[in-house]
Amino acid sequence: MDRIKVLFVEFKWILILVLCLGVSGRNRYKKYIEPNFVKEPNNITIHRGQTAVLKCTVENLGPKTVVWRKKSDSYVLSIGDRMYADIEEMSVDVFKFPKYDRIQTDLIIKHTQPSHSGLYECQISSKKGYNFIVQLNVLDTQPAYEPALTINGTVYVSKFSKISLTCNATGAVRAPEDIDWFHKGQKIRQNDPHWRHRTLIYKYQEVPGRSLVSNLTVERAREEDAGTYICRSSDKDTKSINVHVLNAGRDIYKREDDNGIASKHDHQTLENSSSRCRLLYVTMFLVTLVLVVNR
């Protein structure tokens, strides 16, 4: 029995040693995997005013970081998911795909101008100098098509029914980041006492990356919900629509009053007709009586 216990203890330590060596081996293997760039567009041409999206996707990045810079400038634009340069029209988006050990770092340039043209370098912070070059060409012309913003929905609704409005913001290259709703100049907030428990704002991308749609639904519409509704995209484009809330009860009472007046008029007409008929019958009776007496 003692020998079995000794063998069990020895086997346990051997198993622990094997597991440790295995983990260590995997870590060393992962450590020495070279990062590499996934193929992305490296020559982009757009028109002035459009949004440029420069993509850089890296596999096996490990603990390293991705850096964006313009080759003609001495400073870096971004490091990881943070902007380093204070340039208002530039931002960076980072997307992680753990399943494939990939990290996608996009450099976004809004309201582009010809001065933004040039070579942009996506670097990996390493002594070996990994880099991916993207050529950006900004033409000094307007695009053949412009971003569009449309709004539609129920213009006339009855009191206590539902108001439903839809705002569709389509970008020429990239969808706006957000859409806000306003009523009579005030931003609609779902937790505001006036809108609470009655209002739902639902957003989704109809065309991924190109079109952002926002649905505004107001349940149990009140008369004060009538007025001008405005949707505004994050690109500062706006569209408006006028909504009328009808008081159905008042309309019904009006119709009932109208019907009452009409019925009264018809009754009066019927009474007049009956009186004329009675007068005619009496006259005919008297005439007949006179003829009989004269005989």
PDB file of C-alpha atoms in Angstrom:
ATOM      1  CA  MET A   1       0.000   0.000   0.000  1.00  0.00           C
ATOM      2  CA  ASP A   2       2.862   2.364   0.888  1.00  0.00           C
ATOM      3  CA  ARG A   3       4.509   1.615  -2.457  1.00  0.00           C
ATOM      4  CA  ILE A   4       1.290   2.487  -4.285  1.00  0.00           C
ATOM      5  CA  LYS A   5       1.104   5.826  -2.454  1.00  0.00           C
ATOM      6  CA  VAL A   6       4.694   6.621  -3.383  1.00  0.00           C
ATOM      7  CA  LEU A   7       4.056   5.752  -7.038  1.00  0.00           C
ATOM      8  CA  PHE A   8       0.926   7.923  -7.045  1.00  0.00           C
ATOM      9  CA  VAL A   9       2.830  10.922  -5.623  1.00  0.00           C
ATOM     10  CA  GLU A  10       5.625  10.455  -8.174  1.00  0.00           C
ATOM     11  CA  PHE A  11       3.093  10.184 -11.015  1.00  0.00           C
ATOM     12  CA  LYS A  12       1.366  13.398  -9.841  1.00  0.00           C
ATOM     13  CA  TRP A  13       4.626  15.352  -9.900  1.00  0.00           C
ATOM     14  CA  ILE A  14       5.560  13.980 -13.293  1.00  0.00           C
ATOM     15  CA  LEU A  15       2.144  15.019 -14.656  1.00  0.00           C
ATOM     16  CA  ILE A  16       2.546  18.546 -13.230  1.00  0.00           C
ATOM     17  CA  LEU A  17       6.025  18.776 -14.774  1.00  0.00           C
ATOM     18  CA  VAL A  18       4.736  17.681 -18.178  1.00  0.00           C
ATOM     19  CA  LEU A  19       1.889  20.226 -18.068  1.00  0.00           C
ATOM     20  CA  CYS A  20       4.277  23.017 -17.114  1.00  0.00           C
ATOM     21  CA  LEU A  21       6.667  22.104 -19.920  1.00  0.00           C
ATOM     22  CA  GLY A  22       3.732  22.011 -22.352  1.00  0.00           C
ATOM     23  CA  VAL A  23       2.460  25.463 -21.379  1.00  0.00           C
ATOM     24  CA  SER A  24       5.967  26.859 -21.422  1.00  0.00           C
ATOM     25  CA  GLY A  25       6.530  25.367 -24.859  1.00  0.00           C
ATOM     26  CA  ARG A  26       3.326  26.853 -26.222  1.00  0.00           C
ATOM     27  CA  ASN A  27       4.248  30.252 -24.806  1.00  0.00           C
ATOM     28  CA  ARG A  28       7.709  30.062 -26.350  1.00  0.00           C
ATOM     29  CA  TYR A  29       6.157  28.979 -29.645  1.00  0.00           C
ATOM     30  CA  LYS A  30       3.661  31.856 -29.527  1.00  0.00           C
ATOM     31  CA  LYS A  31       6.400  34.259 -28.529  1.00  0.00           C
ATOM     32  CA  TYR A  32       8.442  33.500 -31.631  1.00  0.00           C
ATOM     33  CA  ILE A  33       5.535  33.673 -34.122  1.00  0.00           C
ATOM     34  CA  GLU A  34       6.222  36.621 -36.383  1.00  0.00           C
ATOM     35  CA  PRO A  35       3.410  39.196 -36.689  1.00  0.00           C
ATOM     36  CA  ASN A  36       2.170  39.667 -40.232  1.00  0.00           C
ATOM     37  CA  PHE A  37      -0.169  42.010 -42.087  1.00  0.00           C
ATOM     38  CA  VAL A  38      -3.437  40.776 -43.555  1.00  0.00           C
ATOM     39  CA  LYS A  39      -4.029  42.025 -47.102  1.00  0.00           C
ATOM     40  CA  GLU A  40      -6.015  45.284 -47.140  1.00  0.00           C
ATOM     41  CA  PRO A  41      -6.518  48.001 -49.798  1.00  0.00           C
ATOM     42  CA  ASN A  42      -3.266  49.942 -50.084  1.00  0.00           C
ATOM     43  CA  ASN A  43      -4.213  52.501 -52.768  1.00  0.00           C
ATOM     44  CA  ILE A  44      -7.317  54.568 -51.972  1.00  0.00           C
ATOM     45  CA  THR A  45      -8.752  57.365 -54.133  1.00  0.00           C
ATOM     46  CA  ILE A  46     -11.626  59.550 -52.914  1.00  0.00           C
ATOM     47  CA  HIS A  47     -13.103  62.994 -53.596  1.00  0.00           C
ATOM     48  CA  ARG A  48     -12.662  66.103 -51.491  1.00  0.00           C
ATOM     49  CA  GLY A  49     -15.001  66.148 -48.484  1.00  0.00           C
ATOM     50  CA  GLN A  50     -15.453  62.392 -48.306  1.00  0.00           C
ATOM     51  CA  THR A  51     -14.301  60.163 -45.441  1.00  0.00           C
ATOM     52  CA  ALA A  52     -11.187  58.043 -45.875  1.00  0.00           C
ATOM     53  CA  VAL A  53     -10.848  54.726 -44.033  1.00  0.00           C
ATOM     54  CA  LEU A  54      -7.299  53.352 -43.977  1.00  0.00           C
ATOM     55  CA  LYS A  55      -7.315  49.769 -42.721  1.00  0.00           C
ATOM     56  CA  CYS A  56      -4.448  47.895 -41.092  1.00  0.00           C
ATOM     57  CA  THR A  57      -5.026  44.320 -39.897  1.00  0.00           C
ATOM     58  CA  VAL A  58      -2.311  42.399 -38.072  1.00  0.00           C
ATOM     59  CA  GLU A  59      -2.136  38.724 -37.107  1.00  0.00           C
ATOM     60  CA  ASN A  60      -0.142  37.509 -34.088  1.00  0.00           C
ATOM     61  CA  LEU A  61       0.417  41.028 -32.775  1.00  0.00           C
ATOM     62  CA  GLY A  62       1.038  39.748 -29.249  1.00  0.00           C
ATOM     63  CA  PRO A  63       2.033  42.427 -26.714  1.00  0.00           C
ATOM     64  CA  LYS A  64       3.106  44.852 -29.450  1.00  0.00           C
ATOM     65  CA  THR A  65       1.080  47.871 -30.578  1.00  0.00           C
ATOM     66  CA  VAL A  66       0.074  49.381 -33.916  1.00  0.00           C
ATOM     67  CA  VAL A  67       1.193  52.893 -34.813  1.00  0.00           C
ATOM     68  CA  TRP A  68      -0.135  55.086 -37.641  1.00  0.00           C
ATOM     69  CA  ARG A  69       1.926  57.917 -39.107  1.00  0.00           C
ATOM     70  CA  LYS A  70       2.136  59.926 -42.303  1.00  0.00           C
ATOM     71  CA  LYS A  71       5.514  59.329 -43.892  1.00  0.00           C
ATOM     72  CA  SER A  72       5.992  62.998 -44.757  1.00  0.00           C
ATOM     73  CA  ASP A  73       5.539  64.022 -41.095  1.00  0.00           C
ATOM     74  CA  SER A  74       7.913  63.449 -38.212  1.00  0.00           C
ATOM     75  CA  TYR A  75       5.222  62.753 -35.593  1.00  0.00           C
ATOM     76  CA  VAL A  76       2.943  59.745 -35.105  1.00  0.00           C
ATOM     77  CA  LEU A  77      -0.821  60.020 -35.568  1.00  0.00           C
ATOM     78  CA  SER A  78      -2.026  57.214 -33.307  1.00  0.00           C
ATOM     79  CA  ILE A  79      -0.689  54.586 -30.930  1.00  0.00           C
ATOM     80  CA  GLY A  80      -2.935  51.578 -30.361  1.00  0.00           C
ATOM     81  CA  ASP A  81      -6.500  52.761 -29.843  1.00  0.00           C
ATOM     82  CA  ARG A  82      -5.522  56.325 -28.901  1.00  0.00           C
ATOM     83  CA  MET A  83      -4.946  59.361 -31.082  1.00  0.00           C
ATOM     84  CA  TYR A  84      -1.571  60.944 -30.417  1.00  0.00           C
ATOM     85  CA  ALA A  85      -1.830  63.871 -32.848  1.00  0.00           C
ATOM     86  CA  ASP A  86      -4.423  66.535 -32.001  1.00  0.00           C
ATOM     87  CA  ILE A  87      -6.069  66.612 -35.438  1.00  0.00           C
ATOM     88  CA  GLU A  88      -9.833  67.121 -35.271  1.00  0.00           C
ATOM     89  CA  GLU A  89     -10.737  65.332 -38.512  1.00  0.00           C
ATOM     90  CA  MET A  90      -8.758  62.200 -37.633  1.00  0.00           C
ATOM     91  CA  SER A  91      -9.708  59.310 -35.353  1.00  0.00           C
ATOM     92  CA  VAL A  92      -8.822  55.650 -34.898  1.00  0.00           C
ATOM     93  CA  ASP A  93     -11.056  52.577 -34.573  1.00  0.00           C
ATOM     94  CA  VAL A  94      -9.759  49.237 -33.221  1.00  0.00           C
ATOM     95  CA  PHE A  95     -11.506  45.891 -33.757  1.00  0.00           C
ATOM     96  CA  LYS A  96     -10.289  42.667 -32.124  1.00  0.00           C
ATOM     97  CA  PHE A  97     -10.871  39.153 -33.494  1.00  0.00           C
ATOM     98  CA  PRO A  98      -9.527  36.783 -30.810  1.00  0.00           C
ATOM     99  CA  LYS A  99     -10.613  33.678 -32.723  1.00  0.00           C
ATOM    100  CA  TYR A 100      -8.139  34.500 -35.499  1.00  0.00           C
ATOM    101  CA  ASP A 101      -5.662  36.371 -33.281  1.00  0.00           C
ATOM    102  CA  ARG A 102      -6.197  39.469 -35.405  1.00  0.00           C
ATOM    103  CA  ILE A 103      -6.399  43.177 -34.575  1.00  0.00           C
ATOM    104  CA  GLN A 104      -7.740  45.662 -37.112  1.00  0.00           C
ATOM    105  CA  THR A 105      -6.730  49.303 -36.604  1.00  0.00           C
ATOM    106  CA  ASP A 106      -8.471  51.792 -38.911  1.00  0.00           C
ATOM    107  CA  LEU A 107      -7.308  55.365 -39.357  1.00  0.00           C
ATOM    108  CA  ILE A 108     -10.376  57.534 -40.121  1.00  0.00           C
ATOM    109  CA  ILE A 109      -9.988  60.885 -41.882  1.00  0.00           C
ATOM    110  CA  LYS A 110     -13.191  62.932 -42.195  1.00  0.00           C
ATOM    111  CA  HIS A 111     -13.843  65.907 -44.498  1.00  0.00           C
ATOM    112  CA  THR A 112     -10.726  65.101 -46.497  1.00  0.00           C
ATOM    113  CA  GLN A 113      -8.821  67.712 -48.455  1.00  0.00           C
ATOM    114  CA  PRO A 114      -6.118  67.324 -51.149  1.00  0.00           C
ATOM    115  CA  SER A 115      -3.572  68.149 -48.422  1.00  0.00           C
ATOM    116  CA  HIS A 116      -4.407  64.798 -46.803  1.00  0.00           C
ATOM    117  CA  SER A 117      -3.022  62.965 -49.841  1.00  0.00           C
ATOM    118  CA  GLY A 118       0.196  61.018 -49.367  1.00  0.00           C
ATOM    119  CA  LEU A 119       1.719  57.841 -47.985  1.00  0.00           C
ATOM    120  CA  TYR A 120       0.481  56.567 -44.629  1.00  0.00           C
ATOM    121  CA  GLU A 121       2.423  53.954 -42.685  1.00  0.00           C
ATOM    122  CA  CYS A 122       0.991  51.388 -40.306  1.00  0.00           C
ATOM    123  CA  GLN A 123       3.864  50.243 -38.084  1.00  0.00           C
ATOM    124  CA  ILE A 124       4.283  47.531 -35.474  1.00  0.00           C
ATOM    125  CA  SER A 125       6.274  48.619 -32.438  1.00  0.00           C
ATOM    126  CA  SER A 126       9.219  46.304 -32.928  1.00  0.00           C
ATOM    127  CA  LYS A 127      12.956  46.526 -33.606  1.00  0.00           C
ATOM    128  CA  LYS A 128      12.465  44.605 -36.853  1.00  0.00           C
ATOM    129  CA  GLY A 129      10.462  47.449 -38.397  1.00  0.00           C
ATOM    130  CA  TYR A 130       7.258  45.825 -39.636  1.00  0.00           C
ATOM    131  CA  ASN A 131       5.214  48.262 -41.711  1.00  0.00           C
ATOM    132  CA  PHE A 132       2.287  48.449 -44.144  1.00  0.00           C
ATOM    133  CA  ILE A 133       2.026  51.414 -46.541  1.00  0.00           C
ATOM    134  CA  VAL A 134      -1.245  52.920 -47.794  1.00  0.00           C
ATOM    135  CA  GLN A 135      -1.375  55.499 -50.589  1.00  0.00           C
ATOM    136  CA  LEU A 136      -4.217  58.030 -50.139  1.00  0.00           C
ATOM    137  CA  ASN A 137      -5.266  60.170 -53.094  1.00  0.00           C
ATOM    138  CA  VAL A 138      -7.794  62.974 -52.452  1.00  0.00           C
ATOM    139  CA  LEU A 139      -9.123  64.460 -55.697  1.00  0.00           C
ATOM    140  CA  ASP A 140      -9.911  68.175 -55.664  1.00  0.00           C
ATOM    141  CA  THR A 141     -13.446  67.554 -56.969  1.00  0.00           C
ATOM    142  CA  GLN A 142     -16.844  66.841 -55.461  1.00  0.00           C
ATOM    143  CA  PRO A 143     -18.128  63.249 -55.666  1.00  0.00           C
ATOM    144  CA  ALA A 144     -20.738  62.344 -58.261  1.00  0.00           C
ATOM    145  CA  TYR A 145     -23.115  61.550 -55.402  1.00  0.00           C
ATOM    146  CA  GLU A 146     -23.563  63.119 -51.986  1.00  0.00           C
ATOM    147  CA  PRO A 147     -24.586  61.641 -48.653  1.00  0.00           C
ATOM    148  CA  ALA A 148     -28.365  61.541 -48.209  1.00  0.00           C
ATOM    149  CA  LEU A 149     -30.641  62.033 -45.233  1.00  0.00           C
ATOM    150  CA  THR A 150     -34.356  61.194 -45.440  1.00  0.00           C
ATOM    151  CA  ILE A 151     -37.209  61.211 -42.927  1.00  0.00           C
ATOM    152  CA  ASN A 152     -40.694  59.755 -43.227  1.00  0.00           C
ATOM    153  CA  GLY A 153     -43.509  58.426 -41.088  1.00  0.00           C
ATOM    154  CA  THR A 154     -47.014  59.116 -39.785  1.00  0.00           C
ATOM    155  CA  VAL A 155     -47.898  62.765 -40.380  1.00  0.00           C
ATOM    156  CA  TYR A 156     -51.502  62.573 -39.117  1.00  0.00           C
ATOM    157  CA  VAL A 157     -52.231  60.445 -36.049  1.00  0.00           C
ATOM    158  CA  SER A 158     -55.195  60.211 -33.699  1.00  0.00           C
ATOM    159  CA  LYS A 159     -54.829  61.016 -30.044  1.00  0.00           C
ATOM    160  CA  PHE A 160     -53.628  58.035 -27.964  1.00  0.00           C
ATOM    161  CA  SER A 161     -52.413  56.215 -31.105  1.00  0.00           C
ATOM    162  CA  LYS A 162     -48.761  55.663 -32.141  1.00  0.00           C
ATOM    163  CA  ILE A 163     -46.327  58.067 -33.809  1.00  0.00           C
ATOM    164  CA  SER A 164     -43.735  56.241 -35.901  1.00  0.00           C
ATOM    165  CA  LEU A 165     -40.900  58.099 -37.694  1.00  0.00           C
ATOM    166  CA  THR A 166     -37.861  56.774 -39.579  1.00  0.00           C
ATOM    167  CA  CYS A 167     -34.642  58.639 -40.358  1.00  0.00           C
ATOM    168  CA  ASN A 168     -32.204  57.133 -42.892  1.00  0.00           C
ATOM    169  CA  ALA A 169     -28.692  58.587 -43.068  1.00  0.00           C
ATOM    170  CA  THR A 170     -26.620  57.255 -45.948  1.00  0.00           C
ATOM    171  CA  GLY A 171     -22.998  58.235 -46.330  1.00  0.00           C
ATOM    172  CA  ALA A 172     -21.121  58.386 -49.612  1.00  0.00           C
ATOM    173  CA  VAL A 173     -18.310  56.273 -48.132  1.00  0.00           C
ATOM    174  CA  ARG A 174     -19.079  55.693 -44.460  1.00  0.00           C
ATOM    175  CA  ALA A 175     -22.300  55.822 -42.468  1.00  0.00           C
ATOM    176  CA  PRO A 176     -22.673  58.584 -39.853  1.00  0.00           C
ATOM    177  CA  GLU A 177     -21.740  57.518 -36.345  1.00  0.00           C
ATOM    178  CA  ASP A 178     -25.054  58.528 -34.771  1.00  0.00           C
ATOM    179  CA  ILE A 179     -28.513  60.081 -35.279  1.00  0.00           C
ATOM    180  CA  ASP A 180     -30.296  62.339 -32.783  1.00  0.00           C
ATOM    181  CA  TRP A 181     -34.000  63.252 -32.631  1.00  0.00           C
ATOM    182  CA  PHE A 182     -35.436  66.665 -31.701  1.00  0.00           C
ATOM    183  CA  HIS A 183     -39.001  67.859 -31.021  1.00  0.00           C
ATOM    184  CA  LYS A 184     -39.757  71.574 -31.126  1.00  0.00           C
ATOM    185  CA  GLY A 185     -36.018  72.254 -30.896  1.00  0.00           C
ATOM    186  CA  GLN A 186     -35.438  70.053 -27.822  1.00  0.00           C
ATOM    187  CA  LYS A 187     -33.460  66.813 -27.985  1.00  0.00           C
ATOM    188  CA  ILE A 188     -35.623  63.764 -27.323  1.00  0.00           C
ATOM    189  CA  ARG A 189     -34.287  61.726 -24.402  1.00  0.00           C
ATOM    190  CA  GLN A 190     -36.030  58.475 -23.552  1.00  0.00           C
ATOM    191  CA  ASN A 191     -35.638  59.047 -19.791  1.00  0.00           C
ATOM    192  CA  ASP A 192     -37.131  62.547 -19.923  1.00  0.00           C
ATOM    193  CA  PRO A 193     -40.427  62.722 -17.931  1.00  0.00           C
ATOM    194  CA  HIS A 194     -42.402  63.734 -21.024  1.00  0.00           C
ATOM    195  CA  TRP A 195     -41.160  60.759 -23.095  1.00  0.00           C
ATOM    196  CA  ARG A 196     -40.484  58.174 -20.379  1.00  0.00           C
ATOM    197  CA  HIS A 197     -42.197  54.780 -20.823  1.00  0.00           C
ATOM    198  CA  ARG A 198     -43.713  55.951 -24.142  1.00  0.00           C
ATOM    199  CA  THR A 199     -40.731  56.456 -26.413  1.00  0.00           C
ATOM    200  CA  LEU A 200     -38.371  54.008 -28.090  1.00  0.00           C
ATOM    201  CA  ILE A 201     -35.409  54.923 -30.320  1.00  0.00           C
ATOM    202  CA  TYR A 202     -33.977  51.960 -32.212  1.00  0.00           C
ATOM    203  CA  LYS A 203     -30.939  52.220 -34.495  1.00  0.00           C
ATOM    204  CA  TYR A 204     -29.489  49.748 -36.964  1.00  0.00           C
ATOM    205  CA  GLN A 205     -27.350  49.637 -40.102  1.00  0.00           C
ATOM    206  CA  GLU A 206     -29.432  48.905 -43.184  1.00  0.00           C
ATOM    207  CA  VAL A 207     -26.350  48.784 -45.428  1.00  0.00           C
ATOM    208  CA  PRO A 208     -23.387  47.844 -43.203  1.00  0.00           C
ATOM    209  CA  GLY A 209     -20.881  50.670 -43.107  1.00  0.00           C
ATOM    210  CA  ARG A 210     -22.902  52.906 -45.444  1.00  0.00           C
ATOM    211  CA  SER A 211     -26.378  53.492 -44.032  1.00  0.00           C
ATOM    212  CA  LEU A 212     -27.571  54.162 -40.479  1.00  0.00           C
ATOM    213  CA  VAL A 213     -31.316  54.038 -39.738  1.00  0.00           C
ATOM    214  CA  SER A 214     -33.052  55.339 -36.616  1.00  0.00           C
ATOM    215  CA  ASN A 215     -36.686  54.550 -35.765  1.00  0.00           C
ATOM    216  CA  LEU A 216     -38.546  56.821 -33.343  1.00  0.00           C
ATOM    217  CA  THR A 217     -41.753  55.413 -31.834  1.00  0.00           C
ATOM    218  CA  VAL A 218     -44.014  57.362 -29.474  1.00  0.00           C
ATOM    219  CA  GLU A 219     -46.858  55.394 -27.901  1.00  0.00           C
ATOM    220  CA  ARG A 220     -50.120  56.941 -26.654  1.00  0.00           C
ATOM    221  CA  ALA A 221     -49.664  60.205 -28.537  1.00  0.00           C
ATOM    222  CA  ARG A 222     -50.760  63.380 -26.782  1.00  0.00           C
ATOM    223  CA  GLU A 223     -51.817  66.679 -28.320  1.00  0.00           C
ATOM    224  CA  GLU A 224     -48.562  68.254 -27.068  1.00  0.00           C
ATOM    225  CA  ASP A 225     -46.617  65.640 -29.071  1.00  0.00           C
ATOM    226  CA  ALA A 226     -47.667  67.419 -32.262  1.00  0.00           C
ATOM    227  CA  GLY A 227     -45.172  69.723 -33.968  1.00  0.00           C
ATOM    228  CA  THR A 228     -41.897  69.596 -35.857  1.00  0.00           C
ATOM    229  CA  TYR A 229     -39.638  66.558 -35.447  1.00  0.00           C
ATOM    230  CA  ILE A 230     -36.021  66.813 -36.628  1.00  0.00           C
ATOM    231  CA  CYS A 231     -33.471  64.054 -37.152  1.00  0.00           C
ATOM    232  CA  ARG A 232     -29.817  65.098 -37.195  1.00  0.00           C
ATOM    233  CA  SER A 233     -26.870  62.928 -38.164  1.00  0.00           C
ATOM    234  CA  SER A 234     -23.443  63.194 -36.554  1.00  0.00           C
ATOM    235  CA  ASP A 235     -22.341  64.778 -39.851  1.00  0.00           C
ATOM    236  CA  LYS A 236     -24.656  67.709 -38.900  1.00  0.00           C
ATOM    237  CA  ASP A 237     -27.155  67.013 -41.712  1.00  0.00           C
ATOM    238  CA  THR A 238     -30.796  67.592 -40.697  1.00  0.00           C
ATOM    239  CA  LYS A 239     -34.283  66.801 -41.967  1.00  0.00           C
ATOM    240  CA  SER A 240     -37.661  67.692 -40.450  1.00  0.00           C
ATOM    241  CA  ILE A 241     -41.270  66.518 -40.568  1.00  0.00           C
ATOM    242  CA  ASN A 242     -44.475  68.029 -39.127  1.00  0.00           C
ATOM    243  CA  VAL A 243     -46.724  65.697 -37.141  1.00  0.00           C
ATOM    244  CA  HIS A 244     -50.377  66.498 -36.387  1.00  0.00           C
ATOM    245  CA  VAL A 245     -52.164  64.811 -33.464  1.00  0.00           C
ATOM    246  CA  LEU A 246     -55.926  64.797 -34.085  1.00  0.00           C
ATOM    247  CA  ASN A 247     -58.453  64.842 -31.268  1.00  0.00           C
ATOM    248  CA  ALA A 248     -60.679  62.024 -32.504  1.00  0.00           C
ATOM    249  CA  GLY A 249     -63.224  62.485 -29.716  1.00  0.00           C
ATOM    250  CA  ARG A 250     -63.818  66.106 -30.651  1.00  0.00           C
ATOM    251  CA  ASP A 251     -64.281  65.099 -34.269  1.00  0.00           C
ATOM    252  CA  ILE A 252     -66.844  62.456 -33.229  1.00  0.00           C
ATOM    253  CA  TYR A 253     -68.774  64.987 -31.138  1.00  0.00           C
ATOM    254  CA  LYS A 254     -68.749  67.358 -34.061  1.00  0.00           C
ATOM    255  CA  ARG A 255     -70.090  64.685 -36.357  1.00  0.00           C
ATOM    256  CA  GLU A 256     -72.762  63.812 -33.799  1.00  0.00           C
ATOM    257  CA  ASP A 257     -73.766  67.480 -33.563  1.00  0.00           C
ATOM    258  CA  ASP A 258     -73.916  67.718 -37.325  1.00  0.00           C
ATOM    259  CA  ASN A 259     -76.075  64.595 -37.455  1.00  0.00           C
ATOM    260  CA  GLY A 260     -78.317  66.004 -34.727  1.00  0.00           C
ATOM    261  CA  ILE A 261     -78.876  69.212 -36.656  1.00  0.00           C
ATOM    262  CA  ALA A 262     -79.637  67.252 -39.802  1.00  0.00           C
ATOM    263  CA  SER A 263     -82.129  64.992 -37.964  1.00  0.00           C
ATOM    264  CA  LYS A 264     -83.886  67.988 -36.476  1.00  0.00           C
ATOM    265  CA  HIS A 265     -84.160  69.570 -39.893  1.00  0.00           C
ATOM    266  CA  ASP A 266     -85.566  66.348 -41.414  1.00  0.00           C
ATOM    267  CA  HIS A 267     -88.107  66.017 -38.583  1.00  0.00           C
ATOM    268  CA  GLN A 268     -89.275  69.572 -39.120  1.00  0.00           C
ATOM    269  CA  THR A 269     -89.638  68.938 -42.843  1.00  0.00           C
ATOM    270  CA  LEU A 270     -91.664  65.781 -42.150  1.00  0.00           C
ATOM    271  CA  GLU A 271     -94.012  67.669 -39.791  1.00  0.00           C
ATOM    272  CA  ASN A 272     -94.574  70.373 -42.380  1.00  0.00           C
ATOM    273  CA  SER A 273     -95.409  67.760 -45.016  1.00  0.00           C
ATOM    274  CA  SER A 274     -97.904  66.053 -42.674  1.00  0.00           C
ATOM    275  CA  SER A 275     -99.658  69.359 -41.955  1.00  0.00           C
ATOM    276  CA  ARG A 276    -100.006  70.085 -45.648  1.00  0.00           C
ATOM    277  CA  CYS A 277    -101.474  66.631 -46.264  1.00  0.00           C
ATOM    278  CA  ARG A 278    -104.041  67.040 -43.475  1.00  0.00           C
ATOM    279  CA  LEU A 279    -105.050  70.437 -44.835  1.00  0.00           C
ATOM    280  CA  LEU A 280    -105.462  68.904 -48.312  1.00  0.00           C
ATOM    281  CA  TYR A 281    -107.659  66.094 -46.955  1.00  0.00           C
ATOM    282  CA  VAL A 282    -109.909  68.564 -45.100  1.00  0.00           C
ATOM    283  CA  THR A 283    -110.255  70.739 -48.160  1.00  0.00           C
ATOM    284  CA  MET A 284    -111.195  67.754 -50.368  1.00  0.00           C
ATOM    285  CA  PHE A 285    -113.777  66.628 -47.753  1.00  0.00           C
ATOM    286  CA  LEU A 286    -115.416  70.059 -47.618  1.00  0.00           C
ATOM    287  CA  VAL A 287    -115.562  70.306 -51.404  1.00  0.00           C
ATOM    288  CA  THR A 288    -117.201  66.858 -51.627  1.00  0.00           C
ATOM    289  CA  LEU A 289    -119.705  67.795 -48.909  1.00  0.00           C
ATOM    290  CA  VAL A 290    -120.718  70.977 -50.727  1.00  0.00           C
ATOM    291  CA  LEU A 291    -121.298  69.092 -53.986  1.00  0.00           C
ATOM    292  CA  VAL A 292    -123.521  66.528 -52.251  1.00  0.00           C
ATOM    293  CA  VAL A 293    -125.675  69.207 -50.535  1.00  0.00           C
ATOM    294  CA  ASN A 294    -126.210  71.113 -53.804  1.00  0.00           C
ATOM    295  CA  ARG A 295    -127.676  68.036 -55.469  1.00  0.00           C
TER     296      ARG A 295
END
